[in-house]
Short mmCIF file of C-alpha atoms in Angstrom, two decimals:
data_model
loop_
_atom_site.label_atom_id
_atom_site.label_comp_id
_atom_site.label_asym_id
_atom_site.label_seq_id
_atom_site.Cartn_x
_atom_site.Cartn_y
_atom_site.Cartn_z
CA MET A 1 -55.77 27.97 17.02
CA ARG A 2 -55.75 29.77 13.66
CA ASN A 3 -52.13 30.92 14.27
CA LEU A 4 -51.15 27.43 15.14
CA PHE A 5 -52.75 26.11 11.97
CA LYS A 6 -51.03 28.84 9.86
CA GLY A 7 -47.68 28.03 11.51
CA ALA A 8 -48.05 24.30 10.76
CA ILE A 9 -48.93 25.09 7.15
CA ALA A 10 -45.86 27.40 6.88
CA PHE A 11 -43.66 24.71 8.41
CA VAL A 12 -44.90 22.08 5.93
CA ALA A 13 -44.41 24.56 3.04
CA VAL A 14 -40.83 25.30 4.13
CA ILE A 15 -40.09 21.48 4.43
CA PHE A 16 -41.72 20.81 1.09
CA ALA A 17 -39.74 23.66 -0.63
CA THR A 18 -36.49 22.43 0.89
CA GLN A 19 -37.21 18.86 -0.30
CA LEU A 20 -38.10 20.14 -3.76
CA ALA A 21 -34.96 22.20 -3.95
CA GLN A 22 -32.83 19.22 -2.89
CA ALA A 23 -34.55 16.96 -5.40
CA GLN A 24 -33.65 19.39 -8.22
CA GLN A 25 -29.93 19.43 -7.39
CA LYS A 26 -27.92 17.60 -10.02
CA ILE A 27 -25.19 15.14 -9.01
CA GLY A 28 -22.58 14.02 -11.44
CA HIS A 29 -19.28 12.19 -11.50
CA VAL A 30 -16.06 12.46 -13.40
CA ASN A 31 -12.89 10.41 -13.70
CA LEU A 32 -10.27 13.11 -13.18
CA ALA A 33 -7.33 10.66 -13.45
CA GLU A 34 -8.54 9.66 -16.91
CA VAL A 35 -8.94 13.31 -18.00
CA ILE A 36 -5.57 14.39 -16.57
CA GLN A 37 -3.77 11.51 -18.25
CA ALA A 38 -5.47 12.27 -21.58
CA THR A 39 -4.19 15.87 -21.70
CA PRO A 40 -1.31 16.67 -24.07
CA GLU A 41 0.43 18.48 -21.22
CA PHE A 42 0.43 15.29 -19.14
CA LYS A 43 1.91 13.23 -21.99
CA THR A 44 4.69 15.95 -22.41
CA ALA A 45 5.31 15.97 -18.56
CA GLU A 46 5.37 12.17 -18.49
CA GLY A 47 8.04 12.23 -21.19
CA GLN A 48 10.15 14.82 -19.41
CA LEU A 49 9.90 12.96 -16.11
CA LYS A 50 10.97 9.71 -17.81
CA THR A 51 13.96 11.47 -19.36
CA LEU A 52 14.92 12.89 -16.01
CA SER A 53 14.43 9.63 -14.25
CA ASP A 54 16.46 7.69 -16.91
CA GLY A 55 19.29 10.17 -16.51
CA LYS A 56 19.35 9.90 -12.74
CA THR A 57 19.15 6.12 -12.94
CA LYS A 58 22.15 6.08 -15.29
CA GLU A 59 24.20 8.21 -12.97
CA LEU A 60 23.41 5.88 -10.07
CA GLN A 61 24.18 2.80 -12.11
CA ASP A 62 27.56 4.29 -13.05
CA MET A 63 28.32 5.01 -9.43
CA TYR A 64 27.31 1.46 -8.44
CA ALA A 65 29.49 0.01 -11.19
CA MET A 66 32.49 2.04 -9.78
CA TYR A 67 31.56 0.67 -6.28
CA GLN A 68 31.51 -2.96 -7.59
CA THR A 69 34.87 -2.46 -9.33
CA LYS A 70 36.45 -1.16 -6.09
CA GLN A 71 34.77 -4.03 -4.15
CA LYS A 72 36.24 -6.58 -6.57
CA GLU A 73 39.65 -4.91 -6.30
CA ALA A 74 39.43 -5.13 -2.50
CA ASN A 75 38.39 -8.78 -2.58
CA ASP A 76 41.25 -9.64 -4.97
CA LYS A 77 43.76 -7.92 -2.74
CA ALA A 78 42.41 -9.72 0.34
CA ARG A 79 42.68 -13.09 -1.41
CA ASN A 80 46.28 -12.40 -2.49
CA ARG A 81 47.38 -11.28 0.91
CA SER A 82 50.30 -13.18 2.37
CA GLU A 83 52.76 -12.78 5.14
CA ALA A 84 55.24 -11.30 2.74
CA ASN A 85 52.97 -8.46 1.54
CA LYS A 86 50.72 -8.24 4.62
CA GLU A 87 51.57 -4.65 5.63
CA THR A 88 51.34 -3.24 2.12
CA VAL A 89 48.04 -5.01 1.33
CA ASP A 90 46.57 -4.02 4.73
CA VAL A 91 47.26 -0.34 3.91
CA GLU A 92 45.85 -0.77 0.46
CA LEU A 93 42.73 -2.52 1.85
CA GLN A 94 42.19 0.24 4.44
CA LYS A 95 42.47 2.81 1.61
CA LEU A 96 40.00 0.83 -0.56
CA GLY A 97 37.64 0.53 2.45
CA THR A 98 37.55 4.26 2.86
CA GLU A 99 36.97 4.77 -0.86
CA LEU A 100 34.11 2.21 -0.78
CA ARG A 101 32.46 3.98 2.21
CA ASP A 102 32.84 7.32 0.36
CA ILE A 103 31.31 5.92 -2.78
CA GLU A 104 28.45 4.39 -0.75
CA THR A 105 27.80 7.69 0.89
CA ARG A 106 27.77 9.45 -2.49
CA ILE A 107 25.38 6.82 -3.88
CA ASN A 108 22.96 7.30 -0.93
CA GLU A 109 23.14 11.09 -1.22
CA ASN A 110 22.62 11.00 -5.00
CA GLN A 111 19.62 8.72 -4.57
CA ARG A 112 18.08 11.15 -2.09
CA VAL A 113 18.80 14.20 -4.21
CA ALA A 114 17.53 12.43 -7.34
CA GLN A 115 14.27 11.57 -5.66
CA GLU A 116 13.85 15.11 -4.40
CA GLU A 117 14.54 16.49 -7.93
CA LEU A 118 12.05 14.09 -9.46
CA ASN A 119 9.41 15.02 -6.91
CA LYS A 120 10.03 18.74 -7.46
CA LYS A 121 9.92 18.41 -11.23
CA GLU A 122 6.71 16.27 -11.03
CA GLU A 123 5.05 18.95 -8.82
CA GLU A 124 6.18 21.62 -11.21
CA LEU A 125 4.82 19.90 -14.27
CA ILE A 126 1.67 18.28 -12.94
CA SER A 127 0.28 21.10 -10.71
CA PRO A 128 -0.60 23.39 -13.68
CA ILE A 129 -2.42 20.46 -15.33
CA HIS A 130 -4.45 19.82 -12.15
CA ARG A 131 -5.37 23.51 -11.94
CA LYS A 132 -6.36 23.65 -15.62
CA VAL A 133 -8.51 20.51 -15.30
CA SER A 134 -10.04 21.80 -12.06
CA ASP A 135 -10.98 25.07 -13.65
CA ALA A 136 -12.47 23.41 -16.65
CA LEU A 137 -14.48 21.04 -14.29
CA THR A 138 -15.84 24.06 -12.45
CA ALA A 139 -16.89 25.68 -15.73
CA VAL A 140 -18.54 22.43 -17.06
CA SER A 141 -20.26 21.90 -13.77
CA LYS A 142 -21.71 25.40 -13.74
CA GLU A 143 -22.71 25.26 -17.43
CA LYS A 144 -24.61 22.01 -16.87
CA GLY A 145 -26.10 23.05 -13.56
CA PHE A 146 -24.56 20.49 -11.26
CA SER A 147 -24.48 21.02 -7.54
CA TYR A 148 -22.16 18.13 -6.75
CA VAL A 149 -19.54 16.34 -8.86
CA PHE A 150 -17.63 13.39 -7.46
CA ASP A 151 -14.25 12.17 -8.69
CA ILE A 152 -14.69 8.43 -9.19
CA SER A 153 -10.93 7.93 -9.64
CA SER A 154 -10.49 8.85 -5.97
CA THR A 155 -10.56 6.16 -3.36
CA ASN A 156 -12.85 8.40 -1.24
CA ILE A 157 -15.94 7.31 -3.14
CA PRO A 158 -16.77 3.75 -2.06
CA TYR A 159 -19.89 3.48 -4.16
CA PHE A 160 -21.74 5.32 -6.86
CA GLN A 161 -24.46 4.48 -9.31
CA GLY A 162 -26.16 6.73 -11.69
CA GLY A 163 -25.69 10.41 -11.93
CA ASP A 164 -24.30 12.09 -14.99
CA ASP A 165 -20.81 11.27 -16.20
CA LEU A 166 -19.08 14.60 -16.92
CA THR A 167 -15.81 13.03 -18.13
CA PRO A 168 -16.67 13.37 -21.86
CA ALA A 169 -17.89 17.01 -21.41
CA LEU A 170 -14.72 17.88 -19.45
CA LYS A 171 -12.49 16.34 -22.16
CA THR A 172 -14.37 18.34 -24.79
CA LYS A 173 -13.96 21.54 -22.74
CA LEU A 174 -10.18 20.83 -22.61
CA GLY A 175 -10.00 20.03 -26.31
CA ILE A 176 -9.23 16.38 -25.72
CA SER A 177 -10.60 13.76 -28.03
CA ALA A 178 -13.30 11.89 -26.21
CA THR A 179 -11.97 8.64 -27.56
CA ALA A 180 -8.36 9.27 -26.39
CA ALA A 181 -7.12 6.42 -24.35
CA PRO A 182 -5.79 7.42 -20.95
CA ALA A 183 -2.00 7.55 -20.67
CA THR A 184 -0.18 5.20 -18.29
CA PRO A 185 0.60 6.86 -14.86
CA ALA A 186 3.97 8.42 -14.42
CA LYS A 187 6.35 6.26 -12.46
CA LYS A 188 8.10 7.71 -9.47
#
């Protein structure tokens, strides 16, 4: 009976110690999107991505303008087609049709390549920022004794209330002014 009593006390002590340890764990949250967008590196990356995107857009617009010019030329030739010039115009229209299909193929290929280049450049520029912020978050969390830190900018957190907001501490760790407004997200 005495062993049973000692076992029960030991069990209650283990449960109590576990509950006490869990109660002492600190939980915090951070808005990683806000922090990432406030970094100088992100603002630089955003500018580089916009420049690249604008250049690719200009190239595609120029190609599309060429396509429209050829399309207008083909429409004009088709309107001016008569029995007298039927054979000559048909040959010219066939040639223009081939040119239009070639231009359309080049436009589609350039769109695909441009999107791949933008995605690759975005990954190249943004990944180091994510690593830097993640490393700083780990350091801040350890310094402040947090067991769990949730990213409230993620859609994976349906609800949170309370806890400590580590966003200002993380910005300080990264040398970002706590009052810096977040940048607008990069457009793809």
